[in-house]
Short mmCIF file of C-alpha atoms in Angstrom, two decimals:
data_model
loop_
_atom_site.label_atom_id
_atom_site.label_comp_id
_atom_site.label_asym_id
_atom_site.label_seq_id
_atom_site.Cartn_x
_atom_site.Cartn_y
_atom_site.Cartn_z
CA MET A 297 29.54 52.88 -90.43
CA SER A 298 26.34 53.55 -88.43
CA ALA A 299 27.10 52.95 -84.54
CA SER A 300 23.91 51.37 -82.85
CA LEU A 301 23.15 50.96 -79.33
CA THR A 302 20.99 47.97 -78.51
CA ALA A 303 19.34 47.83 -75.49
CA HIS A 304 19.22 44.39 -73.57
CA PRO A 305 16.51 43.95 -71.01
CA TYR A 306 17.64 41.58 -68.18
CA ALA A 307 14.86 40.19 -66.63
CA PRO A 308 14.04 41.54 -63.44
CA SER A 309 15.83 39.91 -60.08
CA THR A 310 13.30 40.11 -57.04
CA GLU A 311 15.54 37.79 -55.41
CA MET A 312 16.29 40.70 -53.15
CA TRP A 313 13.24 41.86 -52.36
CA ASP A 314 10.95 38.84 -51.66
CA TRP A 315 10.98 38.77 -48.58
CA GLN A 316 8.91 41.76 -48.32
CA LEU A 317 5.39 40.05 -50.08
CA HIS A 318 5.55 37.92 -46.69
CA ALA A 319 6.15 40.67 -43.91
CA ARG A 320 3.68 41.31 -41.05
CA CYS A 321 4.08 44.64 -41.66
CA ARG A 322 3.14 45.04 -45.22
CA ASN A 323 -0.46 46.46 -45.38
CA MET A 324 0.44 48.28 -41.76
CA ASP A 325 0.63 52.27 -41.97
CA THR A 326 4.03 53.14 -42.52
CA ASP A 327 3.86 56.06 -40.03
CA LEU A 328 3.94 53.14 -36.78
CA PHE A 329 6.83 52.75 -38.10
CA PHE A 330 8.98 55.72 -38.32
CA SER A 331 9.10 59.05 -35.85
CA PRO A 332 6.84 61.72 -36.25
CA GLU A 333 8.21 65.10 -35.64
CA GLY A 334 7.56 66.53 -32.25
CA GLU A 335 7.04 62.89 -30.84
CA THR A 336 7.86 63.06 -27.29
CA ARG A 337 10.30 60.47 -25.43
CA GLN A 338 6.91 58.49 -24.07
CA ALA A 339 5.32 58.33 -26.94
CA ARG A 340 8.52 57.31 -28.96
CA ARG A 341 9.05 54.63 -26.33
CA TYR A 342 5.53 53.02 -26.32
CA ARG A 343 5.26 53.26 -30.49
CA GLU A 344 9.25 51.24 -30.49
CA GLU A 345 8.04 48.77 -28.04
CA PHE A 346 4.44 48.33 -30.23
CA VAL A 347 6.35 48.20 -33.42
CA THR A 348 9.31 45.51 -32.16
CA GLN A 349 6.75 43.36 -30.99
CA ILE A 350 5.21 43.08 -34.19
CA CYS A 351 8.72 42.45 -36.00
CA HIS A 352 9.72 39.97 -33.37
CA SER A 353 6.26 38.10 -34.89
CA CYS A 354 7.56 38.73 -38.46
CA PRO A 355 8.14 35.73 -40.12
CA VAL A 356 10.59 37.65 -42.44
CA VAL A 357 12.08 39.62 -39.32
CA THR A 358 15.86 38.26 -40.35
CA GLU A 359 15.61 39.43 -43.87
CA CYS A 360 14.64 42.64 -42.79
CA HIS A 361 16.84 42.84 -39.89
CA THR A 362 19.66 42.26 -42.64
CA TYR A 363 18.25 44.72 -45.03
CA ALA A 364 18.12 47.50 -42.49
CA GLN A 365 21.91 46.68 -41.36
CA THR A 366 23.43 46.15 -45.38
CA VAL A 367 21.80 49.37 -46.93
CA ARG A 368 22.32 51.49 -43.84
CA GLU A 369 19.06 52.10 -43.20
CA PRO A 370 18.97 55.54 -41.54
CA TYR A 371 14.93 55.72 -40.15
CA GLY A 372 12.40 53.90 -38.97
CA ILE A 373 12.06 50.47 -37.03
CA TRP A 374 13.60 47.42 -39.68
CA GLY A 375 13.23 43.84 -38.31
CA GLY A 376 12.75 45.28 -34.69
CA ALA A 377 15.45 47.51 -34.77
CA THR A 378 14.95 50.80 -34.00
CA GLU A 379 17.45 53.43 -35.43
CA ALA A 380 19.60 54.04 -32.29
CA ASP A 381 20.07 50.56 -32.86
CA ARG A 382 21.68 50.51 -35.83
CA ARG A 383 23.30 53.81 -35.59
CA PHE A 384 25.07 52.05 -32.48
CA SER A 385 25.13 48.48 -33.38
CA THR A 386 23.69 47.25 -30.52
CA ALA A 387 20.33 46.01 -32.08
CA ARG A 388 19.70 42.03 -30.64
CA THR A 389 19.60 39.46 -33.89
CA PRO A 390 16.42 38.82 -34.83
CA ARG A 391 14.79 36.49 -33.05
CA GLN A 392 17.57 37.15 -29.94
CA GLN A 393 15.03 37.28 -26.45
CA PRO A 394 15.33 39.97 -24.73
CA GLY A 395 17.50 39.75 -21.66
CA THR A 396 19.73 37.51 -23.05
CA SER A 397 23.85 38.06 -23.31
CA THR A 398 26.11 37.39 -26.12
CA ALA A 399 29.28 39.19 -24.52
CA THR A 400 31.60 36.07 -23.89
CA GLY A 401 33.43 35.90 -20.59
CA SER A 402 37.01 37.17 -21.58
CA ALA A 403 34.86 40.23 -23.65
CA ALA A 404 33.60 41.25 -20.04
CA ARG A 405 37.08 40.72 -18.61
CA ARG A 406 38.73 43.53 -20.90
CA LEU A 407 36.37 46.22 -20.09
CA THR A 408 37.64 46.45 -16.16
CA VAL A 409 38.97 49.56 -14.21
CA SER A 410 42.19 49.48 -12.84
CA SER A 411 42.42 49.72 -9.65
CA ARG A 412 45.31 51.86 -9.53
CA HIS A 413 43.25 54.70 -10.68
CA PRO A 414 41.20 56.82 -8.38
CA ARG A 415 37.64 56.39 -9.48
CA PRO A 416 35.80 59.36 -11.09
CA GLY A 417 35.30 62.39 -8.88
CA ARG A 418 37.37 60.40 -6.07
CA GLN A 419 39.63 63.26 -4.35
CA GLU A 420 43.45 62.53 -3.60
CA ARG A 421 44.12 63.27 0.28
CA SER A 422 47.23 65.27 0.34
CA GLY A 423 50.04 62.88 1.50
CA ASP A 424 48.91 60.43 -1.54
CA ALA A 425 50.49 63.15 -4.46
CA ALA A 426 53.46 62.95 -6.03
CA ASP A 427 55.10 66.17 -5.72
#
């Protein structure tokens, strides 16, 4: 009895990647989207602002952003989101205008400090302390 393994090739699925064909950055130098070693903060800020402007005018910014979030891309700017944006999940959703808030009133109210506690760095008076 002979066992034979037959490979059944499947048609490649490009649905997940076709969006890249329409990306505005497709023919640009990829170094622009990734931080070079030794880059200063000022240079990084300038580069990130420049690149995010490219991203926000891209027809597939949403797909790019979703891809980076899905695969947890650790490096580079994807869909207008920097490495830090993705790491700390502070990235604005694609096409959202800067300066707009997505926080609801109830969420903002939950982030209050109780007035019963002293402010950080505030010294208690000698008569206020419980013995």
